[in-house]
Each structure stands twice: as C-alpha cells, then as structure tokens.
mmCIF file of C-alpha atoms in Angstrom:
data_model
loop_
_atom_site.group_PDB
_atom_site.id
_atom_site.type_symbol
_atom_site.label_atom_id
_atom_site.label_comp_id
_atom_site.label_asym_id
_atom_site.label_seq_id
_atom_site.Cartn_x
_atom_site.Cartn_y
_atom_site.Cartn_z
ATOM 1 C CA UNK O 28 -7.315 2.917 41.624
ATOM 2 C CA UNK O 29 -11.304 2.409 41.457
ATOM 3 C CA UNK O 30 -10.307 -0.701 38.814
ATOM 4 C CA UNK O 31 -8.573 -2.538 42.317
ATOM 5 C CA UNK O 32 -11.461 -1.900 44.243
ATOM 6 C CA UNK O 33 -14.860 -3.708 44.911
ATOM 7 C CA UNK O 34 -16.737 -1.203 46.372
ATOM 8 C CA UNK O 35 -17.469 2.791 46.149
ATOM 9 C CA UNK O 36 -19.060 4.603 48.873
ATOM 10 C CA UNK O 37 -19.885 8.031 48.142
ATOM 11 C CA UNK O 38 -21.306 10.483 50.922
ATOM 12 C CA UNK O 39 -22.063 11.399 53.112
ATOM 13 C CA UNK O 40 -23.975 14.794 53.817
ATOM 14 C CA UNK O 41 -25.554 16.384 50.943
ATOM 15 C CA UNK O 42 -23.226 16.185 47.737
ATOM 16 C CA UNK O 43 -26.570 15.580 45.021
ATOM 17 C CA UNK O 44 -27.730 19.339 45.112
ATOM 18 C CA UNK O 45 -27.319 21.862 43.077
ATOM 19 C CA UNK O 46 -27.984 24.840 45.728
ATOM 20 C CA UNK O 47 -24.259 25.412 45.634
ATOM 21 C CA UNK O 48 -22.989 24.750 42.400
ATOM 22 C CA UNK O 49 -23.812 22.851 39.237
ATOM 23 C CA UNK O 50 -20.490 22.098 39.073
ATOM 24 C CA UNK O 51 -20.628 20.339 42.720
ATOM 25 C CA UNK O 52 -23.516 18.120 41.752
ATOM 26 C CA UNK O 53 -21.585 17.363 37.952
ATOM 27 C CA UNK O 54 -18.764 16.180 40.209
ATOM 28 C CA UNK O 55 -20.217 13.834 42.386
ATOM 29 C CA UNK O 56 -22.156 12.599 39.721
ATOM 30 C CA UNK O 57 -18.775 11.890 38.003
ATOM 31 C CA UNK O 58 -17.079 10.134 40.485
ATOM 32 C CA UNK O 59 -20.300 7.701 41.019
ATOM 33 C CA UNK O 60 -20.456 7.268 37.122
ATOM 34 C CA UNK O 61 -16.545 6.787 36.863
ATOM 35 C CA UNK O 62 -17.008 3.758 39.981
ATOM 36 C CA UNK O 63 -19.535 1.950 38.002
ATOM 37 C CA UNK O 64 -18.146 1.910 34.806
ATOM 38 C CA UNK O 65 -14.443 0.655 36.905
ATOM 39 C CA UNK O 66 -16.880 -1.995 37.628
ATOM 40 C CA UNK O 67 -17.164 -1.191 42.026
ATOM 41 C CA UNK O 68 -20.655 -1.767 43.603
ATOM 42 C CA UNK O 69 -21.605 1.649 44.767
ATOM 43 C CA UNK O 70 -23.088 2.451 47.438
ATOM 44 C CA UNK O 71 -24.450 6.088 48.635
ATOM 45 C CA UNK O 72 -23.662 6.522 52.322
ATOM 46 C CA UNK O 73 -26.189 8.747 54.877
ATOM 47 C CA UNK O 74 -27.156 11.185 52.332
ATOM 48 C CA UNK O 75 -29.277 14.163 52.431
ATOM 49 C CA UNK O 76 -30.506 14.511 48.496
ATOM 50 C CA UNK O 77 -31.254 17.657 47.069
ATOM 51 C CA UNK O 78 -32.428 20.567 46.696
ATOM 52 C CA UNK O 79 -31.530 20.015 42.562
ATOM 53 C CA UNK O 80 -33.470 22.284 40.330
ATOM 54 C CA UNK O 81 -33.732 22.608 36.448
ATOM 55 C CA UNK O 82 -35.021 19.865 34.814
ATOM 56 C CA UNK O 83 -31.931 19.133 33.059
ATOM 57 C CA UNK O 84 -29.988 18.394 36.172
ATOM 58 C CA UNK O 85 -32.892 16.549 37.347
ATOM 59 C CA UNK O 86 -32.754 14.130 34.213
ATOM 60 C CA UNK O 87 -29.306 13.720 34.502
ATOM 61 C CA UNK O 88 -28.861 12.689 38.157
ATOM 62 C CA UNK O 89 -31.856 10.458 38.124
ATOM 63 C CA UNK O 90 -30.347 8.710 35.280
ATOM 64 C CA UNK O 91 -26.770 8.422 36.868
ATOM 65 C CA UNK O 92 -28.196 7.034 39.953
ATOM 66 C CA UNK O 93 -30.727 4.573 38.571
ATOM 67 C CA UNK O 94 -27.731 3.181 36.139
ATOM 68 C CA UNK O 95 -25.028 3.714 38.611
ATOM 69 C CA UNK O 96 -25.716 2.981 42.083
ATOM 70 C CA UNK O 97 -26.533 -0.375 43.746
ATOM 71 C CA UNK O 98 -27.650 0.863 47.520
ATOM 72 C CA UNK O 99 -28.686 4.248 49.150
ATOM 73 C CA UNK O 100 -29.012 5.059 52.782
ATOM 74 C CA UNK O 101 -30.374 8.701 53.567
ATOM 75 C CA UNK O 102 -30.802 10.339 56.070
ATOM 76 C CA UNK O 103 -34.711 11.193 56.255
ATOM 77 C CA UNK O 104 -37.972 11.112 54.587
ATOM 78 C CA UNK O 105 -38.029 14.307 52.379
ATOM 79 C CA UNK O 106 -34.695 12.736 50.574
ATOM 80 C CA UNK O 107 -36.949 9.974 49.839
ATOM 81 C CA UNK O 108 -39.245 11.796 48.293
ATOM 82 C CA UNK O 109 -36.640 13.570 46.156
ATOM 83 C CA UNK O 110 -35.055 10.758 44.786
ATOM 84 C CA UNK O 111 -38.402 9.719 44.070
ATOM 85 C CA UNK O 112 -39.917 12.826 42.343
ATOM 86 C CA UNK O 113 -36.702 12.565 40.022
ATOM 87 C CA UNK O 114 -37.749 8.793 39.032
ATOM 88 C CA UNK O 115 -34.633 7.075 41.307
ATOM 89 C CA UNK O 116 -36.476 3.510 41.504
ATOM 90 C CA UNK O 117 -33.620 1.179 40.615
ATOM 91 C CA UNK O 118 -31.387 0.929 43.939
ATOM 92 C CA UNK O 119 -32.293 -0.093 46.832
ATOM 93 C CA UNK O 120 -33.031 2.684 48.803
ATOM 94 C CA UNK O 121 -33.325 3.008 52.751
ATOM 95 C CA UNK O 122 -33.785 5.962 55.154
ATOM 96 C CA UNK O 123 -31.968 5.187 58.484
ATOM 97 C CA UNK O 124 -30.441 8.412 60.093
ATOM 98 C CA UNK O 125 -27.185 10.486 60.376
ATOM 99 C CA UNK O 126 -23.955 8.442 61.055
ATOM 100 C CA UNK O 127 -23.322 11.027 63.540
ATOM 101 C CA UNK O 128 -25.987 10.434 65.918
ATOM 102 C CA UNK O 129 -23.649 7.762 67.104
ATOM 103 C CA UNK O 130 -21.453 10.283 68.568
ATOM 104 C CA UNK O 131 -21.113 10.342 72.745
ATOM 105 C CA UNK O 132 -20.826 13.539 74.278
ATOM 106 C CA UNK O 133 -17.150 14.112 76.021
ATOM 107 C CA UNK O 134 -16.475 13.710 80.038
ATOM 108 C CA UNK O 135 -18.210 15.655 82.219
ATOM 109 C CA UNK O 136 -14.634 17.107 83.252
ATOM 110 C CA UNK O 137 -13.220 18.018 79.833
ATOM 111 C CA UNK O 138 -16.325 19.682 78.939
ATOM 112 C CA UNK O 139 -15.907 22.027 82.238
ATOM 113 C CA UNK O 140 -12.174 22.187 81.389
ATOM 114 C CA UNK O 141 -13.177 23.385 78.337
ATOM 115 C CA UNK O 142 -15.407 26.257 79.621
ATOM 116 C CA UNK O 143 -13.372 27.282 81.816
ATOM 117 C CA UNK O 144 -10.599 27.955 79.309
ATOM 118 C CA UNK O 145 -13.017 30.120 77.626
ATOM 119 C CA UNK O 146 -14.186 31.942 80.509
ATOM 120 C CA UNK O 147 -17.277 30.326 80.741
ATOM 121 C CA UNK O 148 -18.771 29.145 83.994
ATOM 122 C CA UNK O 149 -19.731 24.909 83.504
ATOM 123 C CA UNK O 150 -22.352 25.356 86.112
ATOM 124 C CA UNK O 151 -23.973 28.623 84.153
ATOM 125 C CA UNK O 152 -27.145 28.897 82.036
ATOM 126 C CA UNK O 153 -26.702 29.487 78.546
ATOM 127 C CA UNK O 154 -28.724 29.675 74.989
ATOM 128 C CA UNK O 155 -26.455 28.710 72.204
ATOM 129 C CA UNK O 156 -26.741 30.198 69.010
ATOM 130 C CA UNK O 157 -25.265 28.821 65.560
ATOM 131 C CA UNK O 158 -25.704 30.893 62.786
ATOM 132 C CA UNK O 159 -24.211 30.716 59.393
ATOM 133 C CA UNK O 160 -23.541 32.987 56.321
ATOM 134 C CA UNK O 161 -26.309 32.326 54.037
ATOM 135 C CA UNK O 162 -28.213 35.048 51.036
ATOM 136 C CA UNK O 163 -31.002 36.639 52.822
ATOM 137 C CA UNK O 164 -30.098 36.082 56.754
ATOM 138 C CA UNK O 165 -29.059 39.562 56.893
ATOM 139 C CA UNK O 166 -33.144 40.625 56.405
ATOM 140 C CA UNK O 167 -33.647 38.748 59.285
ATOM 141 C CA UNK O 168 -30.501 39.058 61.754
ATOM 142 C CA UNK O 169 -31.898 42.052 64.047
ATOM 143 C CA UNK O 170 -34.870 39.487 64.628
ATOM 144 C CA UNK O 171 -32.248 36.748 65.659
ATOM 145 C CA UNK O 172 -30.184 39.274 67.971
ATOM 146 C CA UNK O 173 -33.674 40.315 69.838
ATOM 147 C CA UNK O 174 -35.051 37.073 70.127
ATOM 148 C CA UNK O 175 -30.745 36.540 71.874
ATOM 149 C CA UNK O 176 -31.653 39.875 73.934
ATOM 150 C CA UNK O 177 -35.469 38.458 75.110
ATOM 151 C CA UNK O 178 -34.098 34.759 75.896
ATOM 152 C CA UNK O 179 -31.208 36.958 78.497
ATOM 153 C CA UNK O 180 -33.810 39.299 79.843
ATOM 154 C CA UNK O 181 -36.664 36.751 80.057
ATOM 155 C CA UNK O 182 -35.107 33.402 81.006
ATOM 156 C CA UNK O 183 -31.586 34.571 82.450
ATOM 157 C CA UNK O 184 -29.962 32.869 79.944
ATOM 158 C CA UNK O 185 -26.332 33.693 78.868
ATOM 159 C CA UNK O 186 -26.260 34.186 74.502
ATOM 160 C CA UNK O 187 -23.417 32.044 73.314
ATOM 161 C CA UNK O 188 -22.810 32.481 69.376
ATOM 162 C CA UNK O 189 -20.840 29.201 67.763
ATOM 163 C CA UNK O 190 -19.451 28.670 64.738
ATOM 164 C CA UNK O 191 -19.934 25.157 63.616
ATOM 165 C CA UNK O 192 -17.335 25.996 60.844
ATOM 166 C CA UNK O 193 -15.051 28.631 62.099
ATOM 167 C CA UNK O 194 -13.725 29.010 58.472
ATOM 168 C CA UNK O 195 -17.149 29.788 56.852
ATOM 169 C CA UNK O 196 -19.219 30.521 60.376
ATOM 170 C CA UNK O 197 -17.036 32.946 62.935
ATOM 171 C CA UNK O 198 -17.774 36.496 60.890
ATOM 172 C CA UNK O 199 -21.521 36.144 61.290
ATOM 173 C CA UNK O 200 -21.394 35.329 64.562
ATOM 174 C CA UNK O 201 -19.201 37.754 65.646
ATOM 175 C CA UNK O 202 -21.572 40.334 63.804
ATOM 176 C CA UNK O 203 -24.619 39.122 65.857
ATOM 177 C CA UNK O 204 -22.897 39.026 69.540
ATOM 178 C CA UNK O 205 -21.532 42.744 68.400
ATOM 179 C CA UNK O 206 -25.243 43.465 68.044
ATOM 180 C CA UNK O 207 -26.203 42.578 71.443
ATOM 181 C CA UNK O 208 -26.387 44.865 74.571
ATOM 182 C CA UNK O 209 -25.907 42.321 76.999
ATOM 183 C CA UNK O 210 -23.094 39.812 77.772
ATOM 184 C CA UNK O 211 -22.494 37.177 74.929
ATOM 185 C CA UNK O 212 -19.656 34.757 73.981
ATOM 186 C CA UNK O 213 -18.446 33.823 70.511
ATOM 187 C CA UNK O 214 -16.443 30.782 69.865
ATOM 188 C CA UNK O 215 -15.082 28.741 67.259
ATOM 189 C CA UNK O 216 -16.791 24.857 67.913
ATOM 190 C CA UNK O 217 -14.150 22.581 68.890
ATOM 191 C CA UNK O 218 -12.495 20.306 66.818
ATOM 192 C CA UNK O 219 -13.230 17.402 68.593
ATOM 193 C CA UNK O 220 -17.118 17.122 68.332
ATOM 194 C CA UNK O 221 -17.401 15.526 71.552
ATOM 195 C CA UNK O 222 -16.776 18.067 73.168
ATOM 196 C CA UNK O 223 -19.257 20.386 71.326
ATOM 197 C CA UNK O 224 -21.985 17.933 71.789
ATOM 198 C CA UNK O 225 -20.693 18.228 75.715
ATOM 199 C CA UNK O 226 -20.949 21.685 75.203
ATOM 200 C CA UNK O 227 -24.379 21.549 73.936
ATOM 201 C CA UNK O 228 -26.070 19.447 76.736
ATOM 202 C CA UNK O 229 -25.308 21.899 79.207
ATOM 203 C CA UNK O 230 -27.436 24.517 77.003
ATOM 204 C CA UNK O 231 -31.091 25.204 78.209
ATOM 205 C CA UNK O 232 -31.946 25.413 74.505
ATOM 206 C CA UNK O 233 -30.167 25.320 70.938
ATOM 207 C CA UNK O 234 -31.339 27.965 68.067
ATOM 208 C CA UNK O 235 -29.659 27.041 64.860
ATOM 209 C CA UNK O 236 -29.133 26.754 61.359
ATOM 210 C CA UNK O 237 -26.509 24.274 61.177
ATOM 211 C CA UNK O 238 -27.450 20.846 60.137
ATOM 212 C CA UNK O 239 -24.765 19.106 62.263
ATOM 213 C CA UNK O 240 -25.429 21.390 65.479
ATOM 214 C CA UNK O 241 -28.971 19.968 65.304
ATOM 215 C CA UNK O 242 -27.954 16.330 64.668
ATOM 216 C CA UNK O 243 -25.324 16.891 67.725
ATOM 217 C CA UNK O 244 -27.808 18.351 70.189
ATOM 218 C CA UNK O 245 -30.649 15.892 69.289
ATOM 219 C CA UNK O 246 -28.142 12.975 70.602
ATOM 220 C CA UNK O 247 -28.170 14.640 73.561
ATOM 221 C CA UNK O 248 -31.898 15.559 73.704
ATOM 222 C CA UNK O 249 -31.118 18.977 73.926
ATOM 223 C CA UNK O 250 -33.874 21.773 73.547
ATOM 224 C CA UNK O 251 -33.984 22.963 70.112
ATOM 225 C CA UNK O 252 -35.420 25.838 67.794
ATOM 226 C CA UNK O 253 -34.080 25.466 64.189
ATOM 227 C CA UNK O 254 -34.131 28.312 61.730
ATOM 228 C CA UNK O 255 -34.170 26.155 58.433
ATOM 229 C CA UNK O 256 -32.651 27.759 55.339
ATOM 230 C CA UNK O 257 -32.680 24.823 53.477
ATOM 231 C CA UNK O 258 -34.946 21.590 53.147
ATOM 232 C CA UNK O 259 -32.192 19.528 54.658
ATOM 233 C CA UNK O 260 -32.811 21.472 57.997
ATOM 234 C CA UNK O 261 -36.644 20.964 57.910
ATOM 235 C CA UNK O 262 -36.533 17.138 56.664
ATOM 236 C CA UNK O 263 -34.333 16.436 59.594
ATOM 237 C CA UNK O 264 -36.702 17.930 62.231
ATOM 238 C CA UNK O 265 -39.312 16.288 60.756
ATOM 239 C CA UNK O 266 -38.284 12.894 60.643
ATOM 240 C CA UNK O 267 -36.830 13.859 64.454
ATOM 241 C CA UNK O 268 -40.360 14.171 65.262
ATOM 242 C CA UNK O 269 -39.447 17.883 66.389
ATOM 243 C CA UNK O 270 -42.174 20.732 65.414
ATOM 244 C CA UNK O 271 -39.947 23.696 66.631
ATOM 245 C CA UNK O 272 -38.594 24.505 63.043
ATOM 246 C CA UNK O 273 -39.562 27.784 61.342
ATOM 247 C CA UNK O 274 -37.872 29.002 57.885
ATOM 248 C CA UNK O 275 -35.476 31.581 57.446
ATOM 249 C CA UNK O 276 -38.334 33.728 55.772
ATOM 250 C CA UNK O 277 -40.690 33.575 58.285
ATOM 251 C CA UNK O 278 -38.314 35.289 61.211
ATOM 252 C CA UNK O 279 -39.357 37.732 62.742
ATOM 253 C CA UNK O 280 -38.217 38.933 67.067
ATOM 254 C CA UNK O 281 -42.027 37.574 67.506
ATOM 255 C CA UNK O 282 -42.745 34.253 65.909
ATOM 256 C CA UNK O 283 -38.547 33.272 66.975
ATOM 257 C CA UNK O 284 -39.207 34.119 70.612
ATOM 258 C CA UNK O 285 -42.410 32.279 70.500
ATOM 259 C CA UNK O 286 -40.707 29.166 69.242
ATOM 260 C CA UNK O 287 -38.056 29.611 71.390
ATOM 261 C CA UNK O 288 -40.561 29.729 74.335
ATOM 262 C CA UNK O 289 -42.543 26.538 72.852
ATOM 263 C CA UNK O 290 -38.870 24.562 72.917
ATOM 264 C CA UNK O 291 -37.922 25.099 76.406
ATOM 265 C CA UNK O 292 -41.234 24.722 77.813
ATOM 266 C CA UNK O 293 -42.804 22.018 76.090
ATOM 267 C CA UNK O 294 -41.633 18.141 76.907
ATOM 268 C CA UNK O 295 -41.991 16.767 73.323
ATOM 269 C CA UNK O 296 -41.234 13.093 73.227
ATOM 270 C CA UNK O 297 -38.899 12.971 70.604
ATOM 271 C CA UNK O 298 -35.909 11.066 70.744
ATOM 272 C CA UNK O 299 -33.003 9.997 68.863
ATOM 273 C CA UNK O 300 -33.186 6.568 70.141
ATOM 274 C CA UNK O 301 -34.965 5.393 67.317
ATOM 275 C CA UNK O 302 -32.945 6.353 65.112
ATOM 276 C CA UNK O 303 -30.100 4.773 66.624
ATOM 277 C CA UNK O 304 -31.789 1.893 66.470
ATOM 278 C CA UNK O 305 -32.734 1.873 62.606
ATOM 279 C CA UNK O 306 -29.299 2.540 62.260
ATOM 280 C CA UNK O 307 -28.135 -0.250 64.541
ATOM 281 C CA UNK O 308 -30.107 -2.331 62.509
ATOM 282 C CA UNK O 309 -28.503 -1.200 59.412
ATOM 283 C CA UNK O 310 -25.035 -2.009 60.650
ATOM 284 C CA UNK O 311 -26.092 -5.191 62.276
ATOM 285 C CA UNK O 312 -27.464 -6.258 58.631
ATOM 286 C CA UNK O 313 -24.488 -5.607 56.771
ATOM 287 C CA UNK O 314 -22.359 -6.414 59.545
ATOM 288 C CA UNK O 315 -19.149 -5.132 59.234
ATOM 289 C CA UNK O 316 -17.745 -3.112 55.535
ATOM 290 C CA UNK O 317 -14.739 -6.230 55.104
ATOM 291 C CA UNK O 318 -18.302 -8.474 54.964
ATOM 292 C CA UNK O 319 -20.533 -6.284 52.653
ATOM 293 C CA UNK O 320 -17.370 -6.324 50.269
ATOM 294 C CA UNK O 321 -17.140 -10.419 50.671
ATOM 295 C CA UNK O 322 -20.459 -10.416 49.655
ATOM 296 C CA UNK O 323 -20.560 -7.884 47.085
ATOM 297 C CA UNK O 324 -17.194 -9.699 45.449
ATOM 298 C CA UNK O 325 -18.098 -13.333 46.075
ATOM 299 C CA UNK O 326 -19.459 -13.783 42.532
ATOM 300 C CA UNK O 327 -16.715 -11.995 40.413
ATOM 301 C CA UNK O 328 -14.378 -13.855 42.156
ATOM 302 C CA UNK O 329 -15.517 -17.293 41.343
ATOM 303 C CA UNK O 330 -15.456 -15.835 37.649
ATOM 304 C CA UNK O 331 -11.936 -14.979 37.819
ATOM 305 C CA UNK O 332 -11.603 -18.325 39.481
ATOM 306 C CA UNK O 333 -12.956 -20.283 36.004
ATOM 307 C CA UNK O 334 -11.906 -17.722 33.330
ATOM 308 C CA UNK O 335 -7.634 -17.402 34.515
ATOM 309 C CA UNK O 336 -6.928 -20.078 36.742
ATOM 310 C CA UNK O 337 -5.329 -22.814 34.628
ATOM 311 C CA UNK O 338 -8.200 -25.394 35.632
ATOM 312 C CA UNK O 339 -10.950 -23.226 36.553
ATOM 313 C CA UNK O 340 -12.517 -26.211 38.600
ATOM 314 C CA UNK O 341 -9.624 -27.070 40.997
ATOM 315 C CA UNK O 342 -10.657 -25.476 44.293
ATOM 316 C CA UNK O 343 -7.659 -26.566 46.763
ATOM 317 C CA UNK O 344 -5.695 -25.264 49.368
ATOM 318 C CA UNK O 345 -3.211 -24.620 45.997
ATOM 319 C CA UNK O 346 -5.890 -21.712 45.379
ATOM 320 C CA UNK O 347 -5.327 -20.052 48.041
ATOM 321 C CA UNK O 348 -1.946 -19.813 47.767
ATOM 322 C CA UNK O 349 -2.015 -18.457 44.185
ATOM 323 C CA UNK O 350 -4.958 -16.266 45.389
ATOM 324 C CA UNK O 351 -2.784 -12.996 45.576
ATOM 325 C CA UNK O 352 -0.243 -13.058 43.098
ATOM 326 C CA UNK O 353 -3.503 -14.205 40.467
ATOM 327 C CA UNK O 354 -5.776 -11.408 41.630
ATOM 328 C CA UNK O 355 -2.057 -8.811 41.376
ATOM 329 C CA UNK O 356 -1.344 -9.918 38.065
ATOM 330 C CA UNK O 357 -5.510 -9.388 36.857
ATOM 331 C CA UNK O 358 -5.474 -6.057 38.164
ATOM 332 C CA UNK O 359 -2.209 -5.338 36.894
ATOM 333 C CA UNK O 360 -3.830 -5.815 33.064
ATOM 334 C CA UNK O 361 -5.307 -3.431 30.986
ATOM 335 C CA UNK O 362 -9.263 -3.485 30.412
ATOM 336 C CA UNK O 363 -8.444 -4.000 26.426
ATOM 337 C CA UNK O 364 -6.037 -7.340 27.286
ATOM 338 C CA UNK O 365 -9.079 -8.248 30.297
ATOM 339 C CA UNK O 366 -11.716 -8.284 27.652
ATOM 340 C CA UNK O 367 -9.104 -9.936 24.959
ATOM 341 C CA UNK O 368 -8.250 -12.659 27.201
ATOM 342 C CA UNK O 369 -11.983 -13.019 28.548
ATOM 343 C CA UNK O 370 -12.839 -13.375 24.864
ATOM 344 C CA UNK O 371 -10.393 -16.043 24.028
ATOM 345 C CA UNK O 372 -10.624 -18.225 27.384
ATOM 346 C CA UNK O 373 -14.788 -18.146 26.748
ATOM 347 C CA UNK O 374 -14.076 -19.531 23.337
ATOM 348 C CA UNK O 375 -11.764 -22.098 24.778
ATOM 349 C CA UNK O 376 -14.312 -23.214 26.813
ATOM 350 C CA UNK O 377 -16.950 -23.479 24.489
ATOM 351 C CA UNK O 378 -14.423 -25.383 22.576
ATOM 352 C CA UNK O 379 -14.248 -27.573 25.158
ATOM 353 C CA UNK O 380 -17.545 -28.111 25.554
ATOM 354 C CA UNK O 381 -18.104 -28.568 21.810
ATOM 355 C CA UNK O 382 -15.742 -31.581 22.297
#
C-alpha cells in the first residue's frame, strides 16, 4: 500500500515518547522508516515529541527522523527543543498549534439539551474537573477533592468530574466525586467534542490533566488551572501564554486552591487566536493536502514520464490519456523489475546519447 502512495503523514498527538512503552515509540518509528524506504514524502502532523529517555532510544529516533522525515509541525516550543536536544536538524521543522483548536463549540441549544439530559441546570455555575489515572495521583487526590470542596464552599460553584476518555478516565473520577461531601456530577465527555467544548464554556473555571480538555477550553477562553503530569501539559500552557500550571508533585489543598483562585480572578490576555492564526497560515501555505501531494510528486512523475513512456519527450494530450493505466501498470511491478527496468531504459538512453 505505502509503494502507491506519495505521501505519509504520521501523527498526530504524542506517538515519539517512550513514557508509555518502548514498544510504542519502536512502532511509530517503524511505520515512518517503512514510508521512506516505500519511497512517500513524510510528513509528521501536530505532534507533541517526547518525553523519550535512555540514550539508546534517543539515538535511534533522532536518526530515524533526520533520515526519514521531510516536514514536522508540532505543537509547541518545548517539542522544539526536544527534537533539538536529540540532534533532529534535517527536516524542516515548524511549531504551529493543535489541529483541534479549530474546533467550534456546539449550539447554544444542544449544549442546554445536553445538560438537561444529565440533570444539570444550563444556567448553573459549575467547576469542571478532568482527572485521569496516572502513577502517583493517588498521593495527591485528597488535595484535588478539597481544593473541589473549597471552590463549592467558597465560590458556589457546582464540582463536575469528566472523563475525557470514559474507557481509561470514568473510575478515577468516580473515586474523587465519591470523596466529596457536597453535590458533584460525574460524566462520561461526549462523543461529539463540540459539545464538550459547549460544555466547557459554560464552566467558571477548568482544573485538569487532560491535554485535549485544555486545548478544548482554551478555544473557548475558558478559565483554566492545569495539573501537568507530563511535559506535554506544561509545554502547552506555556506556549498558550497561560501561567496557571502547577505539576502533579507540587499539589497540595493549598498551592491548588491558590491557583485555582489566581485563574478565575485574574484577566490574563492569553488567547488562542494566535494560534489559529499560525495555523491558518500553515494551511493557507500548503493549501489544500491534493496540492502538497502535486507538489511533493511533480518531480517523480516527470521521471516516470522519460524512463517508461515509449518517447519520454512527447508531452500531448495522448499523455494524459495513458496517464492511468501507465502509472497502474508501474505500481503494479515489483521494486526488483522497477530497478531492472530503470537500469536497462538508463542504459538505453545513454546509448542514445552515445549515438
């Protein structure tokens, strides 16, 4: 399959780490080698890179990448500096923002639909929590369930526990509503993300650990406190221009609530529009994919065009009848009979121009 195509796009999210697995990184890593050698462009699509530890790994995917890949877009700075640290110099590399920024929220009336069919009132005041399983939260999870307590005693505000992935998400955040002594709500997110990014503009403020809930509520210029367990979570804030970010270490019912505090009261000016805009311009410069594969392709096709068609300089409206059944019948070919019959017509040409 990757021998009929022209280009490869890998991503995106964070598939170069090794946090998970070594195994997940050796796989990705595979699939990018595999393109190249099927001779595709590839191209690495809003990617978060890293964390990848152990300088064996390290060795290895900068020397994948550097061999492999023709163009990365990521999705903030500290990605940057990882590929960099790891010696990725040879593709070109650009740091535009999360494809899902371009997201719209739902309707006004499906998101009140939707809280009403979960017993929630759409005119209410809420704080939305997203939590998710992860190795040392549970040293820290009284902390979040006070600081869920303080923002319901304190600001009036209703606790409302999602899981961004019900699969993964739903038994920690059942755990932490059980915890509470006042009213709560737990709910799977929706499937359609419009309607959680509805959901999450009508929150006074947004404490989570998710990625994607903090992507989603940034569109939306929602209030937000982000518990970061990994550098993903912190990079993003960062490059959001957001300083209410605190890691997973450092929580305590004090320095939460505090932050908490700081992100509902404080007006910070950061916005998402520019990062809809670096990412407009990113589209706008490729245009559309069927014109960054044109491009890409242009020059192997005028190869194919001397070295198979019978006279490899008559350009004519003929050509572009022939176009498809030439290009079927090249693909159709094994790579042993390509290179044979590359090898012979370059001697016939040289031949030729021996003559």
């Amino acid at each position: 399959l990757m021998r009929r195509c022209r280009l490869f796009i890998s991503g995106g999210g964070s598939l170069i780490q090794n946090e998970t697995s070594t195994r997940s990184l050796n796989y990705y890593l595979t699939t990018i080698r595999m393109a190249h050698t099927a001779g595709c462009r590839v191209m690495m699509y809003g990617c978060g890179i890293g964390p990848v530890s152990g300088e064996g790994s390290r060795r290895h995917t900068a020397r994948i990448l550097n061999r492999c890949v023709d163009k990365i877009t990521l999705r903030e700075d500290l990605s940057r500096k990882e590929l960099s640290d790891m010696g990725v110099m040879q593709p070109d590399i650009s740091v535009t923002a999360d494809p899902a920024l371009l997201l719209q929220p739902a309707t006004t009336g499906a998101v009140d639909s939707y809280f009403l069919s979960n017993d929630l009132d759409p005119n209410g005041s809420y704080a939305m929590f997203v939590l998710r399983p992860w190795k040392n939260l549970s040293g820290h999870l009284q902390a979040i369930v006070d600081a869920a307590i303080y923002v319901n005693q304190k600001h009036g505000l209703t606790p409302v526990f999602v899981a961004l992935e019900p699969t993964r998400d739903l038994e920690i955040n059942r755990q932490a509503a059980g915890m509470l002594s006042c009213r709560s709500f737990v709910l799977p997110a929706p499937r359609d993300e419009q309607l959680t990014i509805g959901m999450m503009q009508k929150m006074r403020v947004i404490v989570s650990m998710r990625l994607h809930a903090l992507i989603f509520a940034s569109s939306v210029g929602a209030p937000l406190a982000a518990i970061s367990y990994d550098p993903k979570v912190t990079g993003f804030m960062a490059y959001l221009g957001q300083k209410h970010c605190m890691e997973l270490d450092d929580v305590t019912k004090d320095s939460l609530c505090a932050l908490i505090d700081d992100a509902m009261q404080t007006a910070q000016p950061y916005s998402t529009d520019r990062l809809r805009r670096e990412y407009t311009a990113l589209v706008q410069r490729y245009d559309t994919l069927t014109t960054v594969m044109r491009n890409l392709s242009e020059r192997d096709r005028n190869v194919f065009r001397i070295l198979f068609e019978s006279d490899p300089y008559d350009f004519d409206s003929e050509y572009e009848r022939k176009q498809a059944a030439t290009y079927e019948n090249i693909f159709n070919r094994s790579s042993r009979r390509l290179k044979r019959e590359l090898r012979e017509r370059v001697a016939e040409m040289e031949t030729r121009l021996d003559e």
